[in-house]
Amino acid sequence: MRAMGRRRSQWSSAARTSASLTTTHASRPAAPLAYDNGPVASDTGWASEARSAGGCAAVLLGLLLLIDASAGTLTVLRAALWLGLAALLLLVLWPARVSAGPGLLVSHALVRTRVVRTDRLVSVRWTDGVAQRLLLRDADGNRAEIDPQVLINNPPLWRLLDEGSRTSLARGTLCCGETALRQISARIDRETARTVFKVSGLG
């Protein structure tokens, strides 16, 4: 009888502990979302660009292996070398996946992810080089490079970036970047007008 009483006491204690843990877990706040409440936009053409990058790397690898096999010089070491070269090409060609929400822009590259607060921008400028990129930097020192064509092809992304930059201007944090933003805005307006003309049969 005493043993049965001890077992009942243990079961009761375990039930109370389980109920307490369940209640604590249920009352625990949910993990914060990546974006604040509001619209979220992403690069709709990223998937096709990623497939193209993977296809180019695969074609290069196949050609190199085929040439080596035809010449009778294919070895494990050379195959590993061509594989590394194809991987390097994939790394170079792989597009960053850009998404944005209210006050936030995220660029997911193959090796790292960069997050910038668009409502706390301090500078927006063009990078040097043949393939120009838009370089965003916020008040926390975070940076992200964006292909301007991504913004042109995805107006919702541009609208969220534009809204964030206007907030930065209102707060007085954006000291350099109005010219670059106006240039992007003008390019998007031209592309939109050209698309309207084509659809209407005027272009």
XYZ file of C-alpha atoms in Angstrom:
203
model
C 0.000 0.000 0.000
C 2.826 2.363 0.918
C 4.511 1.584 -2.437
C 1.308 2.322 -4.295
C 0.974 5.579 -2.390
C 4.513 6.586 -3.294
C 3.854 5.790 -6.983
C 0.656 7.851 -6.995
C 2.550 10.721 -5.378
C 5.294 10.496 -8.014
C 2.755 10.373 -10.854
C 0.922 13.393 -9.439
C 4.175 15.317 -9.100
C 5.185 14.449 -12.658
C 1.780 15.524 -13.966
C 2.050 18.870 -12.190
C 5.581 19.406 -13.558
C 4.457 18.541 -17.098
C 1.497 20.915 -16.861
C 3.759 23.657 -15.537
C 6.229 23.207 -18.400
C 3.410 23.185 -20.957
C 1.949 26.380 -19.534
C 5.365 28.070 -19.494
C 6.073 27.060 -23.104
C 2.649 28.230 -24.269
C 3.066 31.621 -22.590
C 6.567 32.116 -24.026
C 6.557 34.812 -26.750
C 7.104 33.675 -30.314
C 10.466 34.264 -31.967
C 10.651 37.631 -33.721
C 10.020 37.644 -37.441
C 12.741 38.552 -39.910
C 10.714 41.554 -41.067
C 8.427 43.969 -39.322
C 4.735 43.740 -40.065
C 4.104 44.936 -43.582
C 4.681 44.000 -47.209
C 7.618 41.817 -48.164
C 9.147 41.661 -51.643
C 11.850 39.499 -53.206
C 13.700 39.089 -56.481
C 11.344 37.094 -58.697
C 14.063 36.382 -61.270
C 16.560 34.898 -58.824
C 15.641 31.255 -59.442
C 16.234 31.448 -63.195
C 19.554 33.264 -62.708
C 20.657 30.647 -60.180
C 19.786 27.859 -62.635
C 21.770 29.626 -65.342
C 24.790 29.911 -63.052
C 24.573 26.226 -62.153
C 24.163 25.307 -65.817
C 27.250 27.264 -66.848
C 29.339 25.606 -64.143
C 28.044 22.154 -65.105
C 28.741 22.725 -68.811
C 32.278 23.880 -68.067
C 32.927 20.840 -65.889
C 31.497 18.483 -68.499
C 33.571 19.985 -71.313
C 36.805 19.843 -69.332
C 36.200 16.219 -68.316
C 35.244 15.286 -71.872
C 38.381 16.877 -73.322
C 40.581 15.140 -70.776
C 38.857 11.795 -71.314
C 39.190 12.110 -75.095
C 42.891 12.858 -74.761
C 43.404 10.006 -72.321
C 44.786 12.336 -69.657
C 41.901 12.181 -67.200
C 43.050 11.356 -63.678
C 41.519 11.747 -60.255
C 43.749 14.744 -59.562
C 42.808 16.486 -62.803
C 39.114 15.712 -62.253
C 39.350 17.295 -58.805
C 41.060 20.316 -60.368
C 38.276 20.772 -62.937
C 35.666 20.312 -60.231
C 37.284 23.054 -58.194
C 37.385 25.324 -61.233
C 33.683 24.722 -61.890
C 32.901 25.430 -58.232
C 34.841 28.693 -58.464
C 32.850 29.706 -61.550
C 29.617 28.889 -59.717
C 30.736 31.046 -56.803
C 31.415 33.965 -59.137
C 28.203 33.638 -61.147
C 25.816 32.775 -58.300
C 23.405 35.708 -57.847
C 22.607 37.208 -54.469
C 18.989 36.704 -53.482
C 17.590 40.088 -52.484
C 14.485 40.520 -50.362
C 13.081 43.486 -48.488
C 10.511 44.413 -45.907
C 9.581 47.592 -44.062
C 12.864 49.231 -43.061
C 14.977 46.204 -43.925
C 16.836 44.772 -46.911
C 18.523 41.367 -46.972
C 21.017 40.082 -49.532
C 21.568 36.300 -49.390
C 24.806 35.404 -51.176
C 26.235 31.904 -51.556
C 28.687 32.295 -48.673
C 27.127 34.968 -46.460
C 24.031 37.049 -45.774
C 24.046 40.816 -45.415
C 21.287 42.772 -43.676
C 20.864 46.547 -43.943
C 18.368 48.814 -42.219
C 16.931 50.927 -45.034
C 15.230 53.253 -42.544
C 18.636 54.066 -41.002
C 20.779 54.480 -44.103
C 23.775 56.790 -43.949
C 25.001 56.434 -47.549
C 23.954 55.051 -50.921
C 26.554 55.164 -53.687
C 27.770 53.429 -56.819
C 30.703 51.049 -56.601
C 33.711 51.428 -58.875
C 34.198 49.074 -61.793
C 32.596 48.064 -65.055
C 29.655 46.242 -63.457
C 28.347 48.922 -61.141
C 26.561 47.943 -57.959
C 24.541 50.005 -55.533
C 26.289 50.025 -52.151
C 24.044 50.598 -49.124
C 25.408 51.350 -45.658
C 23.351 51.885 -42.513
C 24.014 53.582 -39.186
C 25.195 50.306 -37.620
C 27.953 49.913 -40.218
C 26.212 47.103 -42.119
C 26.728 47.057 -45.896
C 25.085 45.381 -48.852
C 25.740 45.543 -52.592
C 22.811 45.274 -54.985
C 22.691 44.872 -58.724
C 20.550 47.846 -59.860
C 18.913 45.616 -62.463
C 17.305 43.674 -59.613
C 15.524 46.849 -58.479
C 14.532 47.700 -62.058
C 13.091 44.232 -62.642
C 11.296 44.182 -59.282
C 9.407 47.439 -58.629
C 8.071 46.209 -55.236
C 11.666 45.858 -54.026
C 12.444 49.370 -55.200
C 9.354 50.816 -53.503
C 10.362 49.329 -50.155
C 13.918 50.629 -50.543
C 12.610 54.041 -51.559
C 10.290 54.193 -48.555
C 13.150 53.264 -46.242
C 15.460 55.867 -47.780
C 12.779 58.546 -47.334
C 12.541 57.595 -43.678
C 16.329 57.899 -43.407
C 16.163 61.354 -44.991
C 13.432 62.418 -42.572
C 15.520 61.204 -39.627
C 18.599 62.975 -40.948
C 20.799 59.876 -41.103
C 21.179 59.741 -44.902
C 24.019 62.122 -45.675
C 25.079 60.808 -49.078
C 22.976 59.011 -51.619
C 20.191 61.176 -52.982
C 21.831 61.371 -56.407
C 22.216 57.591 -56.751
C 18.614 57.048 -55.620
C 17.322 59.600 -58.135
C 19.270 57.880 -60.905
C 17.744 54.506 -60.020
C 14.287 56.073 -59.828
C 14.721 57.629 -63.276
C 15.854 54.295 -64.778
C 12.865 52.505 -63.267
C 10.495 55.176 -64.615
C 11.989 54.769 -68.093
C 11.668 50.994 -67.977
C 8.092 51.254 -66.752
C 7.175 53.677 -69.539
C 8.840 51.437 -72.136
C 6.910 48.422 -70.828
C 3.624 50.372 -70.993
C 4.349 51.419 -74.586
C 5.106 47.814 -75.597
C 1.947 46.481 -73.981
C -0.193 49.166 -75.572
C 1.445 48.609 -78.980
C 2.950 52.113 -79.134
C 6.540 51.034 -78.707
